[in-house]
PDB file of C-alpha atoms and ligand atoms in Angstrom:
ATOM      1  CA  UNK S   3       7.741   8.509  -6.120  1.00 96.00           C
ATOM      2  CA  UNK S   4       6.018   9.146  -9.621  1.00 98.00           C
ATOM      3  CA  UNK S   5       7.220  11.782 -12.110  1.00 98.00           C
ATOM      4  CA  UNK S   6       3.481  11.842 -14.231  1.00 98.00           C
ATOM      5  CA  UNK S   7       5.359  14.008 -16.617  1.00 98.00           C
ATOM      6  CA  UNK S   8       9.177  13.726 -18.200  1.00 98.00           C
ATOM      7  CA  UNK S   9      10.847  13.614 -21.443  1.00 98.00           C
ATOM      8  CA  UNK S  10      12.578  10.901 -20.663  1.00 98.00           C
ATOM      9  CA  UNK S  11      14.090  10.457 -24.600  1.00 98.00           C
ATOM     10  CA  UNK S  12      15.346  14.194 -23.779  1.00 98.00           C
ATOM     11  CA  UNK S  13      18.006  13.736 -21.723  1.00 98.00           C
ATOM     12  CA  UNK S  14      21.124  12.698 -22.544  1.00 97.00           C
ATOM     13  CA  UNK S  15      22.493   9.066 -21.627  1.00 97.00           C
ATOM     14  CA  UNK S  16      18.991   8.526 -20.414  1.00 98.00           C
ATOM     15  CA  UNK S  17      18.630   4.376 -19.433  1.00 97.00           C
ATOM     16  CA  UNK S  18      21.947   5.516 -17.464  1.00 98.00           C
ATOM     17  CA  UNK S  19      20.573   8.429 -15.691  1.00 98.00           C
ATOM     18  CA  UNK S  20      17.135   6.354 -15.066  1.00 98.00           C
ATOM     19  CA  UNK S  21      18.722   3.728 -13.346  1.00 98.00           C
ATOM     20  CA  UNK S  22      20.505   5.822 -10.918  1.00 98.00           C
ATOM     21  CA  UNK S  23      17.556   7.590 -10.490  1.00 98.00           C
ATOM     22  CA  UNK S  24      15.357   4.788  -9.346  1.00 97.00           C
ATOM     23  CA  UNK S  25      17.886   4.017  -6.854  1.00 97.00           C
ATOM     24  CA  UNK S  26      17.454   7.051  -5.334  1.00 97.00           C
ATOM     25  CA  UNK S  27      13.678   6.915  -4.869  1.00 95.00           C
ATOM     26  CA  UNK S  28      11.764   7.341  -8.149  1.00 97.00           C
ATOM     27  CA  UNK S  29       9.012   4.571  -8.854  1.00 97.00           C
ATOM     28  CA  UNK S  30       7.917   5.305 -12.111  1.00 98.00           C
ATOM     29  CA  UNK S  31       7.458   7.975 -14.818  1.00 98.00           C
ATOM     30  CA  UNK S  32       4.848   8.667 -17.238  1.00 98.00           C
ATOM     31  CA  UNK S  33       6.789  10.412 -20.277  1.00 98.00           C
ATOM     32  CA  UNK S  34       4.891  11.807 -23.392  1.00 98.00           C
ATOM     33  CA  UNK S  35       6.482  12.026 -26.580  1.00 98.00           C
ATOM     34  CA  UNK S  36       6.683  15.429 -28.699  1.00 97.00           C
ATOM     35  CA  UNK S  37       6.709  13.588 -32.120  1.00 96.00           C
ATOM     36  CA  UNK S  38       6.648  10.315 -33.817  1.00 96.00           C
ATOM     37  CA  UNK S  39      10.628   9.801 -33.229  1.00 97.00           C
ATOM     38  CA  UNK S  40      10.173  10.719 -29.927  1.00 98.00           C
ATOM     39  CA  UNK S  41       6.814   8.087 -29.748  1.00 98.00           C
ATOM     40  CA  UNK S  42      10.182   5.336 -30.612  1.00 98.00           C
ATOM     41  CA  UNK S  43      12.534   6.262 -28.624  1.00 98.00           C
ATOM     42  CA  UNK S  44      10.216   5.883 -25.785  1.00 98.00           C
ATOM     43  CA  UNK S  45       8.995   2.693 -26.716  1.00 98.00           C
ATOM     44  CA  UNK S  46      12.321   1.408 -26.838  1.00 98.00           C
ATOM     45  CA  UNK S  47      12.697   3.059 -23.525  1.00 98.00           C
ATOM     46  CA  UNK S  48       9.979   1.287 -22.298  1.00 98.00           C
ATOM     47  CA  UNK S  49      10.842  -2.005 -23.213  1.00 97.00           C
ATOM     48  CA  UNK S  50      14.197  -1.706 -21.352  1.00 97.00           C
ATOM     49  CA  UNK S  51      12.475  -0.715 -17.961  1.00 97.00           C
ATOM     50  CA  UNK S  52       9.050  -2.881 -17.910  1.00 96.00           C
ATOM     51  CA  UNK S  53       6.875  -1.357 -15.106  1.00 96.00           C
ATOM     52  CA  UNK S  54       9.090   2.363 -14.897  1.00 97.00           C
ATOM     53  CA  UNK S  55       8.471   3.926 -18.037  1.00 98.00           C
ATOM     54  CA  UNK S  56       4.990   4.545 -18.900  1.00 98.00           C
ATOM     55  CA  UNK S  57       5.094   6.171 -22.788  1.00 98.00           C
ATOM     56  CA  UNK S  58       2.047   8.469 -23.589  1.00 98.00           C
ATOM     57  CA  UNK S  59       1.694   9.028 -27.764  1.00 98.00           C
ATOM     58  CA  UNK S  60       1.186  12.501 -29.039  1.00 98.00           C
ATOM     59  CA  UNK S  61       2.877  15.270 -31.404  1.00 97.00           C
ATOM     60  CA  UNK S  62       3.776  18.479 -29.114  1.00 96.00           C
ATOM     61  CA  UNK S  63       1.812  22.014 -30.177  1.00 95.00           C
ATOM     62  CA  UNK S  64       4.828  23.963 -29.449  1.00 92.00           C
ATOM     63  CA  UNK S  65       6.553  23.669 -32.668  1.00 92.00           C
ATOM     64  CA  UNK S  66       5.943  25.153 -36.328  1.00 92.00           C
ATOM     65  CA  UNK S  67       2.627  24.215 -37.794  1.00 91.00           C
ATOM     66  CA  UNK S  68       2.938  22.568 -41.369  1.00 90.00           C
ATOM     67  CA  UNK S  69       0.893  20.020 -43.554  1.00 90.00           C
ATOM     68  CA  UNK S  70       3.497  17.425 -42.416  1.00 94.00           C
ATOM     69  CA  UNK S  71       2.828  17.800 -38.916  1.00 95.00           C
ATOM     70  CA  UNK S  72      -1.223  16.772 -39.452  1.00 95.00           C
ATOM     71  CA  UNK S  73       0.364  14.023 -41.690  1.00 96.00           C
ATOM     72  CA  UNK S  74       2.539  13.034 -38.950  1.00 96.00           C
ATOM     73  CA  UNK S  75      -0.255  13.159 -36.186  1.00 97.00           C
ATOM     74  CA  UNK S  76      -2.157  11.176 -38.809  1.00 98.00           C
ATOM     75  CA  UNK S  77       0.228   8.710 -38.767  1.00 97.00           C
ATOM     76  CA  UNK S  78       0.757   8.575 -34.880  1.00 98.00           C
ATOM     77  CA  UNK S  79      -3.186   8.269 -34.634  1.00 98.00           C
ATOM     78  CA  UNK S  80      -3.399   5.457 -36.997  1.00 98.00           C
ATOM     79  CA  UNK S  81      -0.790   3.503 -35.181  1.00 98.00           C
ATOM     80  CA  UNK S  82      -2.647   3.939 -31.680  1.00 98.00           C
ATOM     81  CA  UNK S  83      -5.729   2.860 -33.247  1.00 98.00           C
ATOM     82  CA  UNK S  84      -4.302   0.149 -34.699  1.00 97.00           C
ATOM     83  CA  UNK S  85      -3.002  -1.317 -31.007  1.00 97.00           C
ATOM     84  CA  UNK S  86      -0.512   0.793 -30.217  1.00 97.00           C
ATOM     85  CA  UNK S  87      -2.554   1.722 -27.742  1.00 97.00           C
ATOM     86  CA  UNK S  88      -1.895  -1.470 -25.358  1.00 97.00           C
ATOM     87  CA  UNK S  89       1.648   0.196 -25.374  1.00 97.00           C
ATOM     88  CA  UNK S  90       0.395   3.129 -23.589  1.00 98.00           C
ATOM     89  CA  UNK S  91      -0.581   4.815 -20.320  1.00 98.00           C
ATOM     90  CA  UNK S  92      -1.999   8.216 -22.300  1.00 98.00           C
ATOM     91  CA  UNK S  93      -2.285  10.061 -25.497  1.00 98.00           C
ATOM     92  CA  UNK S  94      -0.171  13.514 -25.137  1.00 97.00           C
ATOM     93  CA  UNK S  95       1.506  15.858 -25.084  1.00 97.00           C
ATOM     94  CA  UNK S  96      -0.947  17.290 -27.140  1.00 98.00           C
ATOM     95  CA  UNK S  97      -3.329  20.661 -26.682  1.00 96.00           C
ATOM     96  CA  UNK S  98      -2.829  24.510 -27.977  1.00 94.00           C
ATOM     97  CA  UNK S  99       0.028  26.521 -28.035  1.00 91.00           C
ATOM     98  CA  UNK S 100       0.760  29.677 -26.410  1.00 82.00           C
ATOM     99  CA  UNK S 101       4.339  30.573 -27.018  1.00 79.00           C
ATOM    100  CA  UNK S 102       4.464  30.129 -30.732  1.00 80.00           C
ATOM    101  CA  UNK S 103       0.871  31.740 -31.947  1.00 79.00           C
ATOM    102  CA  UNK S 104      -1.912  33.435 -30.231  1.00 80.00           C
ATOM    103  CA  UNK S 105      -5.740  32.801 -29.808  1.00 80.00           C
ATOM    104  CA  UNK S 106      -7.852  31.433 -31.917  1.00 80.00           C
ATOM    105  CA  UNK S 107      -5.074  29.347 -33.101  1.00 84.00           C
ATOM    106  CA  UNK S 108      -3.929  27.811 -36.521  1.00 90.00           C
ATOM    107  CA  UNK S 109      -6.425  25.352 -37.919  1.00 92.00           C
ATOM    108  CA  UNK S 110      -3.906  22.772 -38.490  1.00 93.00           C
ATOM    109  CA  UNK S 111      -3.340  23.168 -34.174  1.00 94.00           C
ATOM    110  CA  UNK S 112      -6.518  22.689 -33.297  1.00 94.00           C
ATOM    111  CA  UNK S 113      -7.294  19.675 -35.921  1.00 96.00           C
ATOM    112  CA  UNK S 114      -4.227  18.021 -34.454  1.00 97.00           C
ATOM    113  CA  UNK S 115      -5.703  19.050 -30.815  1.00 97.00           C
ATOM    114  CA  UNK S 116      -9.284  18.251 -31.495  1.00 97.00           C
ATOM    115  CA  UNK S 117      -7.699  14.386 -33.420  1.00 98.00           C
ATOM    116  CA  UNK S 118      -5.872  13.520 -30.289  1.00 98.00           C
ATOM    117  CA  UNK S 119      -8.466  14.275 -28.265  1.00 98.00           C
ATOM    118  CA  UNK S 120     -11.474  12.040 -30.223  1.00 98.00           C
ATOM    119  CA  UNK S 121      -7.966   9.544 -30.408  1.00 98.00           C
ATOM    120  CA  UNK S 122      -7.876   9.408 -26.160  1.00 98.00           C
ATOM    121  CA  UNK S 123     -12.062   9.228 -25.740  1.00 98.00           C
ATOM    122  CA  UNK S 124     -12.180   6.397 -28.659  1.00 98.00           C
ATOM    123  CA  UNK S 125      -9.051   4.249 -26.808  1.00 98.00           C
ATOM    124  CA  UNK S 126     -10.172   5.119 -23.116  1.00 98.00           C
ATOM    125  CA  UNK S 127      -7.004   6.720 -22.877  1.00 98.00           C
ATOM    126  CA  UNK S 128      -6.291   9.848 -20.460  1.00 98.00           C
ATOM    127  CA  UNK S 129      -5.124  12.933 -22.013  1.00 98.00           C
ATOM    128  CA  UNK S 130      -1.976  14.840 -21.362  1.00 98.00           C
ATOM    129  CA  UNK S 131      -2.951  18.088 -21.990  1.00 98.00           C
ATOM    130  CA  UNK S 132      -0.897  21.452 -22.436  1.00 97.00           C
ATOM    131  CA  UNK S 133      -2.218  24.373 -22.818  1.00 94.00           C
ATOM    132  CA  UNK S 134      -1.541  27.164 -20.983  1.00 90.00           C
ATOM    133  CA  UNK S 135      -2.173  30.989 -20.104  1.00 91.00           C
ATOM    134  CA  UNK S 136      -5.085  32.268 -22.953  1.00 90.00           C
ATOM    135  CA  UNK S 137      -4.968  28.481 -24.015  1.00 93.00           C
ATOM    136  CA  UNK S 138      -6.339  26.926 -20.988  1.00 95.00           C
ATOM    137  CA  UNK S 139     -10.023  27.926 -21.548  1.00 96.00           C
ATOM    138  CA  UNK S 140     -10.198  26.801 -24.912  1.00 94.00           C
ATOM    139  CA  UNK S 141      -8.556  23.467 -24.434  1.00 96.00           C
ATOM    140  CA  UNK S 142     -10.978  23.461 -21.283  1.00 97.00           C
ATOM    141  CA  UNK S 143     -14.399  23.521 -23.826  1.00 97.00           C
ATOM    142  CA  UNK S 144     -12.746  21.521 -26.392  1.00 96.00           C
ATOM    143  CA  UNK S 145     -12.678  18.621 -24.124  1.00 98.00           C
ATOM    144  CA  UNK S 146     -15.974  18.930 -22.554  1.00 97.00           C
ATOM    145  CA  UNK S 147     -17.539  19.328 -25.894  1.00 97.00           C
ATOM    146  CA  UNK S 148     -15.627  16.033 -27.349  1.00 97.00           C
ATOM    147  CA  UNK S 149     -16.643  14.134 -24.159  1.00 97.00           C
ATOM    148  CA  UNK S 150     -12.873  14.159 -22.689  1.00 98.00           C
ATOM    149  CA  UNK S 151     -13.535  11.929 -19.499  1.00 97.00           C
ATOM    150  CA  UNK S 152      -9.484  11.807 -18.107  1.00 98.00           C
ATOM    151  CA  UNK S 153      -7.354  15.059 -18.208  1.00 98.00           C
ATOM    152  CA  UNK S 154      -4.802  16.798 -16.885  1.00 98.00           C
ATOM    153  CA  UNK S 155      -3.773  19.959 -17.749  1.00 98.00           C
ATOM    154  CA  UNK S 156       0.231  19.636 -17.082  1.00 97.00           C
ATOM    155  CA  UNK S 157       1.849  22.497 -15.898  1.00 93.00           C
ATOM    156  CA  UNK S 158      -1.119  24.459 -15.048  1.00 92.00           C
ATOM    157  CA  UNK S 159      -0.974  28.240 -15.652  1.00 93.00           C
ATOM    158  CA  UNK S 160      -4.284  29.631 -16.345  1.00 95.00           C
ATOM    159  CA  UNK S 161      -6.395  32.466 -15.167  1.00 95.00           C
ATOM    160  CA  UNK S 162      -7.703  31.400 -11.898  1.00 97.00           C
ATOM    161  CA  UNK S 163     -11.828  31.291 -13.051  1.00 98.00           C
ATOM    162  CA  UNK S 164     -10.204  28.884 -15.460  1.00 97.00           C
ATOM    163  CA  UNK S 165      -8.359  26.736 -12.765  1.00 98.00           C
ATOM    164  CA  UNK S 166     -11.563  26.382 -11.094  1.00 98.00           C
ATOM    165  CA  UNK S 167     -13.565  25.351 -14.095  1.00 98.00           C
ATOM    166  CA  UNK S 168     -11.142  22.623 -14.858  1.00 98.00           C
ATOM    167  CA  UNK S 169     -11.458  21.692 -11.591  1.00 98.00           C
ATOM    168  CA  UNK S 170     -15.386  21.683 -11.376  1.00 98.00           C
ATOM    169  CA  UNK S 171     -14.951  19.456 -14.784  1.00 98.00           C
ATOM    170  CA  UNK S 172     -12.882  16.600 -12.709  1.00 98.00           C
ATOM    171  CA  UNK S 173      -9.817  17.077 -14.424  1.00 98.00           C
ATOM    172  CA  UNK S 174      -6.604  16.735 -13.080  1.00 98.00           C
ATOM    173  CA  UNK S 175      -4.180  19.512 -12.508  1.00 98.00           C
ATOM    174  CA  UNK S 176       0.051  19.136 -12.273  1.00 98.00           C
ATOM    175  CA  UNK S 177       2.603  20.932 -10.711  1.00 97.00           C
ATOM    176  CA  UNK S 178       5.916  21.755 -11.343  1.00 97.00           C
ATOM    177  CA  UNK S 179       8.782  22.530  -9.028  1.00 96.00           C
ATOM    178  CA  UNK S 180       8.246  25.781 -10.023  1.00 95.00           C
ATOM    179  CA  UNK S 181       5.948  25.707  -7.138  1.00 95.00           C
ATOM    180  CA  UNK S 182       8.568  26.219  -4.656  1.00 93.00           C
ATOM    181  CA  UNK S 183       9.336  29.778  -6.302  1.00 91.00           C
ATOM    182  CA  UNK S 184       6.170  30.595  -7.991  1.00 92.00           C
ATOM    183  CA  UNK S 185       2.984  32.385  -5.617  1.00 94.00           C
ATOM    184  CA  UNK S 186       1.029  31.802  -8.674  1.00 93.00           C
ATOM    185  CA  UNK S 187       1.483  28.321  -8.891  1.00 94.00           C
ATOM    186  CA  UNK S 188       0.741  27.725  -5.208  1.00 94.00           C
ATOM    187  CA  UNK S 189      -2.339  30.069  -5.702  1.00 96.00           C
ATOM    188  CA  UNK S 190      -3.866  27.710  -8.320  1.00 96.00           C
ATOM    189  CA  UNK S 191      -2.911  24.769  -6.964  1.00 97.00           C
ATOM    190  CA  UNK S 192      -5.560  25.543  -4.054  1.00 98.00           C
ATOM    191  CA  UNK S 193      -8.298  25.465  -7.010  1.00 98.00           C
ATOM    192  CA  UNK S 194      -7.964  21.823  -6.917  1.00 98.00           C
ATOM    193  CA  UNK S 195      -8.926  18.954  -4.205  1.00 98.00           C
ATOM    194  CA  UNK S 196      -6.112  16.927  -3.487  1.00 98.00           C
ATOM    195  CA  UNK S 197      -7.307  13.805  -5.403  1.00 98.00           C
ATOM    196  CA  UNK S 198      -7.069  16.158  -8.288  1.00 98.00           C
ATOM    197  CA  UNK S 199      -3.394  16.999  -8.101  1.00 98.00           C
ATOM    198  CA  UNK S 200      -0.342  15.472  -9.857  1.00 98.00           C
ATOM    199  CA  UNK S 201       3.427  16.123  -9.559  1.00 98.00           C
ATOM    200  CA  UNK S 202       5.551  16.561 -12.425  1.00 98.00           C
ATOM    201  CA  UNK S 203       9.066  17.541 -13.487  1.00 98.00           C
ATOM    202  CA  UNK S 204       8.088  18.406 -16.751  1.00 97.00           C
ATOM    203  CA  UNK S 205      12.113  17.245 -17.481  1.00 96.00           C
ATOM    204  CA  UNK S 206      14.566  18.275 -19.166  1.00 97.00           C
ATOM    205  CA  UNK S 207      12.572  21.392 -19.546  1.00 94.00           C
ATOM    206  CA  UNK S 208      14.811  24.352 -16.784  1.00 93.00           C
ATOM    207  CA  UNK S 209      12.785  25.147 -14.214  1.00 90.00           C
ATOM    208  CA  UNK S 210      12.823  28.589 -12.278  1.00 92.00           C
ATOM    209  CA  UNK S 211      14.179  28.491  -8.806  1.00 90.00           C
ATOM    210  CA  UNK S 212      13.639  32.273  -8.193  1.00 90.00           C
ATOM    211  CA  UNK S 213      10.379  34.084  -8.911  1.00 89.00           C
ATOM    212  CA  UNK S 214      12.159  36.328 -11.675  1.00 88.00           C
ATOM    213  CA  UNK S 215      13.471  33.229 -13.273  1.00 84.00           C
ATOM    214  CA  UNK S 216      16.700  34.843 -12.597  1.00 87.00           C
ATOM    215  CA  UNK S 217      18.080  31.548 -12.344  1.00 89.00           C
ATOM    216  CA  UNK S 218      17.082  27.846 -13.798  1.00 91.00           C
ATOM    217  CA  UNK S 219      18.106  24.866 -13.910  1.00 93.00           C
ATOM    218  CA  UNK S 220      17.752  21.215 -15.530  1.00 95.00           C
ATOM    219  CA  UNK S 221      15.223  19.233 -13.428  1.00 96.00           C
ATOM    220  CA  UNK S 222      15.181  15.218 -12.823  1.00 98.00           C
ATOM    221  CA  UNK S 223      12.462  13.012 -12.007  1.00 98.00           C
ATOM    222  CA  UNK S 224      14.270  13.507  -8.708  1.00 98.00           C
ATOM    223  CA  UNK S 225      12.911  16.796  -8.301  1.00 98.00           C
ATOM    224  CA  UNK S 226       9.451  15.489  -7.962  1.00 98.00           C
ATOM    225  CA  UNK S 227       9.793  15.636  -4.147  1.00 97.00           C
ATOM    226  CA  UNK S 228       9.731  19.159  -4.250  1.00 97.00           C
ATOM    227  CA  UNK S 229       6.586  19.568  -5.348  1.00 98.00           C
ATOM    228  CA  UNK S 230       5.709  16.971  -2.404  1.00 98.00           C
ATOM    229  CA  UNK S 231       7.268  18.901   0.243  1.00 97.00           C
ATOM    230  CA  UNK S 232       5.976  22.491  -1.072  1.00 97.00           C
ATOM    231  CA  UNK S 233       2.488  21.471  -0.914  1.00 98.00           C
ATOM    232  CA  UNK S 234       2.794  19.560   2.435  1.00 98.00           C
ATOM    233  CA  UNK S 235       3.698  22.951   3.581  1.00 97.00           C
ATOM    234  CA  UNK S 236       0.646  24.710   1.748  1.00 97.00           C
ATOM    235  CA  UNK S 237      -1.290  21.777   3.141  1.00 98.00           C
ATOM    236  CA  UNK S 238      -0.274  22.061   6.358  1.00 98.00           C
ATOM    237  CA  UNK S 239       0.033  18.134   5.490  1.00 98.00           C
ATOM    238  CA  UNK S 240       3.232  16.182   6.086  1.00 98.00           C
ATOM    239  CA  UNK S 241       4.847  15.227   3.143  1.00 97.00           C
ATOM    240  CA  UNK S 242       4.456  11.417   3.329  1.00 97.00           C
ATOM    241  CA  UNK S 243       0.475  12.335   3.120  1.00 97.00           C
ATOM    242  CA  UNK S 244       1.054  14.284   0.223  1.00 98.00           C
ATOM    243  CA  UNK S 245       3.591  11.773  -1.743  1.00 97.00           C
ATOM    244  CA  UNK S 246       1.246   9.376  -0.853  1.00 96.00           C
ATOM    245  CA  UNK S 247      -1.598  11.154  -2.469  1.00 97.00           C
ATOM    246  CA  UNK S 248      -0.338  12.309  -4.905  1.00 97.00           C
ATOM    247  CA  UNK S 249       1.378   9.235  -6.328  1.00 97.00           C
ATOM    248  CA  UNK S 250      -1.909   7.295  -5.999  1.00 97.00           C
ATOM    249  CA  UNK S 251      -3.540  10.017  -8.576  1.00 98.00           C
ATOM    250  CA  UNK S 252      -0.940   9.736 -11.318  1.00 98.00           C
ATOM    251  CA  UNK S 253      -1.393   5.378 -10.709  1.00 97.00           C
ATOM    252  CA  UNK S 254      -5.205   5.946 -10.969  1.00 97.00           C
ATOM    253  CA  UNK S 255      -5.159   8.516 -13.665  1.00 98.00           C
ATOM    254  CA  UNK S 256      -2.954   6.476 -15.698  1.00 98.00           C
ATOM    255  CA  UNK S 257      -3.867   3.034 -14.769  1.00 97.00           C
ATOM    256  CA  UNK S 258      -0.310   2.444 -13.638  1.00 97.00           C
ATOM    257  CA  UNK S 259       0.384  -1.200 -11.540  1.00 93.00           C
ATOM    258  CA  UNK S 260       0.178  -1.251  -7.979  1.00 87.00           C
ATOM    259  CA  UNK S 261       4.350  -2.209  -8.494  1.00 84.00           C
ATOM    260  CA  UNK S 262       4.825   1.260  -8.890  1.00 83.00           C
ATOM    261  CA  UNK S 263       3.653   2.300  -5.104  1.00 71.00           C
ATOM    262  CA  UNK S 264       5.299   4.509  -3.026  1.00 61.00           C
ATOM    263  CA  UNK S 265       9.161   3.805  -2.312  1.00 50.00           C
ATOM    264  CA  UNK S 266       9.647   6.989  -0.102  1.00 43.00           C
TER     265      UNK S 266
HETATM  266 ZN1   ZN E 253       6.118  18.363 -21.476  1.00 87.73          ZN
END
């Protein structure tokens, strides 16, 4: 079982908590970083748990936009280029915010956006893309018009004409277990061919466990099998099929070893 999106360097006691979760079923997880400190602690991470923790490099557009935060993409760039980039399964989380500013975007966002993105076509590198709601089109032509070969747009929330023009573009798509609560997210999950799906915890981020968001809660890599099992049942699939499937698309999309197969 493959979480293709944690913050591993997020939680708290984390080479503890990862070893007791790949007891209890998880494979691997592919875990972007949010900044340059979080790029290090995952690399350290990584070191400690050869063929589990697969870092991706990028500097998160969810936080305040400042001169230092190009600078510090700069700088995270540079080092990819430079062959940090054998260190690496993807470039992300990068892409456009939504809850901290509102279309078209700062200029510094979508230079850091638009860098990352030339960064992940120049290093054959897929790209971990957020960008959600009124970001999801945009994001959507800035990678077609830089050439973006290997996406996927975590978390997806986007207007449904937009879900289906990622999906027309080949890029991936990844669900949360949000889906178990969410219509919407089941809805635009059906956009997408099952080769085209991923399943993420998006950890330690709370997720929703009633529609209202009434009440949350802290997810772990663990929780991946709930996205299995809700779309087995949306597949009318069972949920080995699914796993299976779905598991295979985060080790293809992120050229992850065949070690990492299915432990069910
Ligand atoms: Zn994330």
């Amino acid at each position: 079982m493959i979480d293709s999106h944690c913050h591993l360097d997020l939680y708290p006691a984390a080479e503890d908590q990862l070893s007791s979760w790949l007891k209890q079923g998880l494979t691997a997880l592919v875990t972007p970083s949010t900044d340059s400190a979080s790029l290090q602690r995952l690399l350290v991470l990584a070191r400690h748990f050869p063929g589990r923790v697969f870092p991706a490099a990028g500097v998160h557009p969810e936080q305040p936009v400042t001169p230092q935060l190009l600078e510090q993409a700069q700088q995270v760039a540079r080092w990819v280029r430079q062959g940090g980039s054998r260190q690496l399964c993807a470039i992300g989380e990068v892409g456009l915010p939504c809850y901290s500013q509102e279309p078209p975007y700062h200029p510094i966002s979508r230079e850091i956006f638009a860098l990352f993105a030339r960064l992940a076509v120049d290093c054959d590198l897929p790209l971990i893309v957020h960008a959600v709601h009124d970001a999801a089109a945009l994001a959507l032509e800035l990678l077609q018009q830089l050439g973006v070969r290997r996406a996927v747009f975590h978390w997806l929330k986007a207007p449904r004409e937009v879900a289906q023009a990622i999906a027309a573009a080949g890029y991936c798509a990844s669900l949360t277990p949000e889906i178990c609560c969410m219509q919407r997210d089941g809805q635009l999950s059906d956009c997408f061919p099952l080769t085209q799906l991923l399943a993420e915890t998006d950890g330690p981020y709370p997720q929703r466990l009633t529609a209202d968001g009434g009440i949350e809660d802290t997810p772990t890599p663990l929780w991946t099998m709930r996205v299995h099992r809700a779309l087995a049942a949306r597949r009318h699939l069972p949920e080995q099929v699914i796993a299976r499937q779905l598991d295979q698309n985060a080790r293809q999309l992120f050229g992850l070893p065949a070690s990492c197969a299915d432990k069910i």
